[in-house]
Amino acid sequence: MKRTLEILFELERAGVVSRHAIGGAMGATFYVEPFLTFDLDVFVLLPRSAGGLLTLTPLYEALRARGYAEEGEHVNIEGVPVQFLPAYNALLEEALQEAREVPYEDVQARVLRAEHLAAICVQTGRPKDRERARLLREQAALDADYLAAVLARHGLAGKWREWG
Amino acid sequence: MDPEIARLFAAKEARRRRLARLPFAEKVKLVVQLQRMAAPLLRQRGRQVRVWSL
């Protein structure tokens, strides 16, 4: 895991991705009790391609050159199946910009803020997102003002209240 | 609610909150323990899963 995290920062330094941060179940686990997951979801801001399209191909090529092969929708990086998810909307772009670095043993991990994870759950809206949002609400010490601003900016305040 | 049941639920909730406050690296170790426990059952059901190497 430690080496996996280092590789993510190496990709950033090499310009393969503009920025990355852990989200999904492991992102939530940073703030709440640990729960079962087999994937490490990593959101990435990608450099714009010539045509302005989002494509993971250069990222996969860079990983392959480092010896990390794709396995379905994942890339196995040092024994951890990583799923890269490009930031495809304004909420995810903001979440990536405001993600914070946290210590993991003697290296750093970058994790989305709990408030953004909650907002992403609301936006995605699946039953498991609702359950994750409930855990974040109960255990994550959310900054209420910060969360309210995020939800308002992205038109999610009503659904958050509905889920409460 | 029966006081004994209420006490058990309260203890369970307290444990969950204690787990939520663990350092990230400790939580990752617990996730891998959960993976080790769940993987054989999931594989029996035909789901391909990989337990992380730390």
Short mmCIF file of C-alpha atoms in Angstrom, two decimals:
data_model
loop_
_atom_site.label_atom_id
_atom_site.label_comp_id
_atom_site.label_asym_id
_atom_site.label_seq_id
_atom_site.Cartn_x
_atom_site.Cartn_y
_atom_site.Cartn_z
CA MET A 1 0.00 0.00 0.00
CA LYS A 2 2.80 2.38 0.91
CA ARG A 3 4.51 1.89 -2.45
CA THR A 4 1.11 2.22 -4.18
CA LEU A 5 0.70 5.66 -2.63
CA GLU A 6 4.21 6.65 -3.69
CA ILE A 7 3.51 5.61 -7.29
CA LEU A 8 0.42 7.87 -7.33
CA PHE A 9 2.57 10.87 -6.42
CA GLU A 10 5.21 9.80 -8.95
CA LEU A 11 2.57 9.88 -11.69
CA GLU A 12 1.73 13.43 -10.65
CA ARG A 13 5.35 14.55 -10.65
CA ALA A 14 5.79 13.01 -14.11
CA GLY A 15 2.79 15.01 -15.37
CA VAL A 16 0.82 11.87 -16.26
CA VAL A 17 -1.99 13.15 -14.04
CA SER A 18 -2.41 16.75 -12.89
CA ARG A 19 -3.67 15.73 -9.46
CA HIS A 20 -4.96 12.65 -7.70
CA ALA A 21 -6.83 11.79 -4.50
CA ILE A 22 -8.31 8.70 -2.88
CA GLY A 23 -12.10 8.57 -2.83
CA GLY A 24 -14.71 5.84 -2.73
CA ALA A 25 -14.82 3.35 0.11
CA MET A 26 -11.19 3.83 1.18
CA GLY A 27 -11.59 7.59 1.11
CA ALA A 28 -14.59 7.24 3.41
CA THR A 29 -12.69 4.78 5.61
CA PHE A 30 -10.26 7.58 6.41
CA TYR A 31 -13.11 9.29 8.30
CA VAL A 32 -15.32 6.43 9.49
CA GLU A 33 -15.02 2.89 10.84
CA PRO A 34 -13.24 0.53 8.41
CA PHE A 35 -15.51 -1.45 6.10
CA LEU A 36 -14.98 -4.08 3.45
CA THR A 37 -13.76 -3.03 0.04
CA PHE A 38 -11.46 -4.63 -2.51
CA ASP A 39 -10.80 -1.54 -4.64
CA LEU A 40 -8.78 1.59 -4.15
CA ASP A 41 -10.69 4.29 -6.04
CA VAL A 42 -8.41 7.10 -7.13
CA PHE A 43 -9.87 10.21 -8.72
CA VAL A 44 -7.58 11.95 -11.17
CA LEU A 45 -7.44 15.27 -12.94
CA LEU A 46 -6.03 14.50 -16.35
CA PRO A 47 -4.07 16.85 -18.57
CA ARG A 48 -6.33 17.88 -21.45
CA SER A 49 -5.76 15.91 -24.63
CA ALA A 50 -5.50 17.70 -27.98
CA GLY A 51 -9.16 17.05 -28.73
CA GLY A 52 -10.23 18.02 -25.20
CA LEU A 53 -11.42 14.49 -24.47
CA LEU A 54 -10.91 12.68 -21.18
CA THR A 55 -8.88 9.55 -21.76
CA LEU A 56 -7.10 7.22 -19.37
CA THR A 57 -4.94 5.74 -22.13
CA PRO A 58 -1.77 7.79 -21.40
CA LEU A 59 -2.12 6.92 -17.70
CA TYR A 60 -2.46 3.21 -18.44
CA GLU A 61 0.53 3.41 -20.81
CA ALA A 62 2.66 5.13 -18.14
CA LEU A 63 1.70 2.45 -15.62
CA ARG A 64 2.41 -0.35 -18.07
CA ALA A 65 5.86 1.17 -18.66
CA ARG A 66 6.43 0.93 -14.90
CA GLY A 67 5.37 -2.74 -14.93
CA TYR A 68 1.81 -2.36 -13.64
CA ALA A 69 -0.73 -4.22 -15.72
CA GLU A 70 -4.43 -3.58 -16.18
CA GLU A 71 -6.77 -6.23 -14.80
CA GLY A 72 -10.20 -5.40 -16.13
CA GLU A 73 -11.07 -1.93 -14.92
CA HIS A 74 -8.25 -1.95 -12.35
CA VAL A 75 -4.51 -1.59 -12.44
CA ASN A 76 -2.62 -3.75 -9.98
CA ILE A 77 -0.10 -1.40 -8.36
CA GLU A 78 2.09 -3.20 -5.84
CA GLY A 79 -0.62 -5.67 -4.87
CA VAL A 80 -3.47 -3.17 -4.64
CA PRO A 81 -6.15 -3.06 -7.35
CA VAL A 82 -6.48 0.63 -8.17
CA GLN A 83 -9.41 1.97 -10.15
CA PHE A 84 -8.70 5.36 -11.72
CA LEU A 85 -11.71 7.60 -12.18
CA PRO A 86 -11.25 10.80 -14.16
CA ALA A 87 -12.89 13.89 -12.68
CA TYR A 88 -15.83 14.31 -15.03
CA ASN A 89 -17.76 17.14 -13.43
CA ALA A 90 -17.34 20.34 -11.41
CA LEU A 91 -17.92 18.65 -8.04
CA LEU A 92 -15.16 16.10 -8.63
CA GLU A 93 -12.77 18.76 -9.92
CA GLU A 94 -13.39 20.87 -6.82
CA ALA A 95 -13.06 17.82 -4.56
CA LEU A 96 -9.67 17.01 -6.09
CA GLN A 97 -8.42 20.58 -5.75
CA GLU A 98 -9.38 20.66 -2.08
CA ALA A 99 -8.27 17.14 -1.14
CA ARG A 100 -5.78 16.98 1.70
CA GLU A 101 -2.64 15.08 2.42
CA VAL A 102 -2.53 12.76 5.39
CA PRO A 103 0.24 10.59 6.79
CA TYR A 104 0.33 6.89 5.99
CA GLU A 105 3.22 5.30 7.85
CA ASP A 106 6.18 7.38 6.64
CA VAL A 107 4.64 8.52 3.32
CA GLN A 108 1.70 10.72 2.38
CA ALA A 109 -1.72 9.82 1.04
CA ARG A 110 -4.04 12.37 -0.52
CA VAL A 111 -7.69 11.86 0.42
CA LEU A 112 -10.84 13.75 -0.57
CA ARG A 113 -12.38 15.84 2.20
CA ALA A 114 -15.23 14.13 4.07
CA GLU A 115 -17.65 16.86 2.96
CA HIS A 116 -16.83 16.21 -0.70
CA LEU A 117 -17.16 12.46 -0.20
CA ALA A 118 -20.62 13.05 1.26
CA ALA A 119 -21.59 15.33 -1.63
CA ILE A 120 -20.31 12.79 -4.18
CA CYS A 121 -22.44 10.11 -2.46
CA VAL A 122 -25.50 12.33 -2.81
CA GLN A 123 -24.71 13.07 -6.44
CA THR A 124 -24.10 9.40 -7.31
CA GLY A 125 -27.18 8.32 -5.41
CA ARG A 126 -26.95 4.51 -5.31
CA PRO A 127 -28.15 2.61 -2.22
CA LYS A 128 -24.53 2.02 -1.14
CA ASP A 129 -23.81 5.75 -1.48
CA ARG A 130 -26.76 6.47 0.79
CA GLU A 131 -25.35 4.07 3.38
CA ARG A 132 -21.90 5.66 3.06
CA ALA A 133 -23.40 9.14 3.43
CA ARG A 134 -25.13 7.95 6.62
CA LEU A 135 -21.82 6.72 8.04
CA LEU A 136 -20.10 10.00 7.14
CA ARG A 137 -22.93 11.96 8.75
CA GLU A 138 -22.69 9.88 11.94
CA GLN A 139 -18.93 9.47 12.34
CA ALA A 140 -16.97 11.94 10.24
CA ALA A 141 -17.24 15.22 12.18
CA LEU A 142 -18.34 17.03 9.04
CA ASP A 143 -17.79 20.79 8.89
CA ALA A 144 -21.44 21.85 8.57
CA ASP A 145 -20.77 25.26 6.98
CA TYR A 146 -18.26 23.87 4.49
CA LEU A 147 -20.61 21.01 3.58
CA ALA A 148 -23.58 23.36 3.17
CA ALA A 149 -21.56 25.50 0.75
CA VAL A 150 -20.46 22.46 -1.30
CA LEU A 151 -24.00 21.07 -1.47
CA ALA A 152 -25.44 24.47 -2.46
CA ARG A 153 -22.80 25.06 -5.15
CA HIS A 154 -23.60 21.74 -6.80
CA GLY A 155 -27.37 21.70 -6.35
CA LEU A 156 -27.38 18.83 -3.86
CA ALA A 157 -28.75 20.42 -0.69
CA GLY A 158 -32.31 19.19 -1.18
CA LYS A 159 -31.30 15.58 -1.69
CA TRP A 160 -28.96 15.70 1.33
CA ARG A 161 -31.86 16.89 3.50
CA GLU A 162 -34.10 14.21 2.01
CA TRP A 163 -31.48 11.57 2.91
CA GLY A 164 -31.17 12.91 6.49
CA MET B 1 -35.75 -1.77 25.42
CA ASP B 2 -34.25 -4.30 27.81
CA PRO B 3 -31.39 -2.57 29.70
CA GLU B 4 -28.96 -5.35 28.86
CA ILE B 5 -29.74 -5.05 25.13
CA ALA B 6 -29.45 -1.27 25.37
CA ARG B 7 -26.04 -1.68 27.02
CA LEU B 8 -24.88 -4.04 24.25
CA PHE B 9 -26.03 -1.63 21.52
CA ALA B 10 -24.31 1.28 23.26
CA ALA B 11 -21.07 -0.71 23.54
CA LYS B 12 -21.29 -1.62 19.86
CA GLU B 13 -21.77 2.01 18.88
CA ALA B 14 -18.88 3.09 21.10
CA ARG B 15 -16.62 0.52 19.43
CA ARG B 16 -17.60 1.78 15.96
CA ARG B 17 -16.75 5.34 16.96
CA ARG B 18 -13.45 4.18 18.44
CA LEU B 19 -12.60 2.41 15.17
CA ALA B 20 -13.49 5.56 13.24
CA ARG B 21 -10.82 7.47 15.19
CA LEU B 22 -7.96 5.05 14.40
CA PRO B 23 -5.05 6.29 12.25
CA PHE B 24 -5.50 5.62 8.53
CA ALA B 25 -2.71 3.01 8.40
CA GLU B 26 -4.40 1.02 11.19
CA LYS B 27 -7.70 1.18 9.34
CA VAL B 28 -6.06 -0.11 6.15
CA LYS B 29 -4.77 -3.12 8.13
CA LEU B 30 -8.31 -3.78 9.38
CA VAL B 31 -9.71 -3.52 5.84
CA VAL B 32 -7.19 -6.16 4.75
CA GLN B 33 -8.27 -8.38 7.65
CA LEU B 34 -11.87 -7.98 6.47
CA GLN B 35 -10.75 -8.87 2.94
CA ARG B 36 -9.05 -12.05 4.24
CA MET B 37 -12.25 -13.05 6.02
CA ALA B 38 -14.56 -12.27 3.13
CA ALA B 39 -12.46 -13.47 0.18
CA PRO B 40 -13.07 -17.25 0.56
CA LEU B 41 -16.83 -16.73 0.81
CA LEU B 42 -16.92 -14.42 -2.20
CA ARG B 43 -14.73 -16.78 -4.24
CA GLN B 44 -17.11 -19.64 -3.42
CA ARG B 45 -19.84 -17.49 -4.95
CA GLY B 46 -17.74 -17.02 -8.08
CA ARG B 47 -16.54 -13.47 -7.45
CA GLN B 48 -12.89 -12.84 -8.23
CA VAL B 49 -11.33 -10.75 -5.47
CA ARG B 50 -7.77 -9.93 -4.49
CA VAL B 51 -6.61 -9.44 -0.94
CA TRP B 52 -4.27 -6.45 -0.86
CA SER B 53 -0.57 -6.81 -0.12
CA LEU B 54 0.59 -4.31 2.46
#
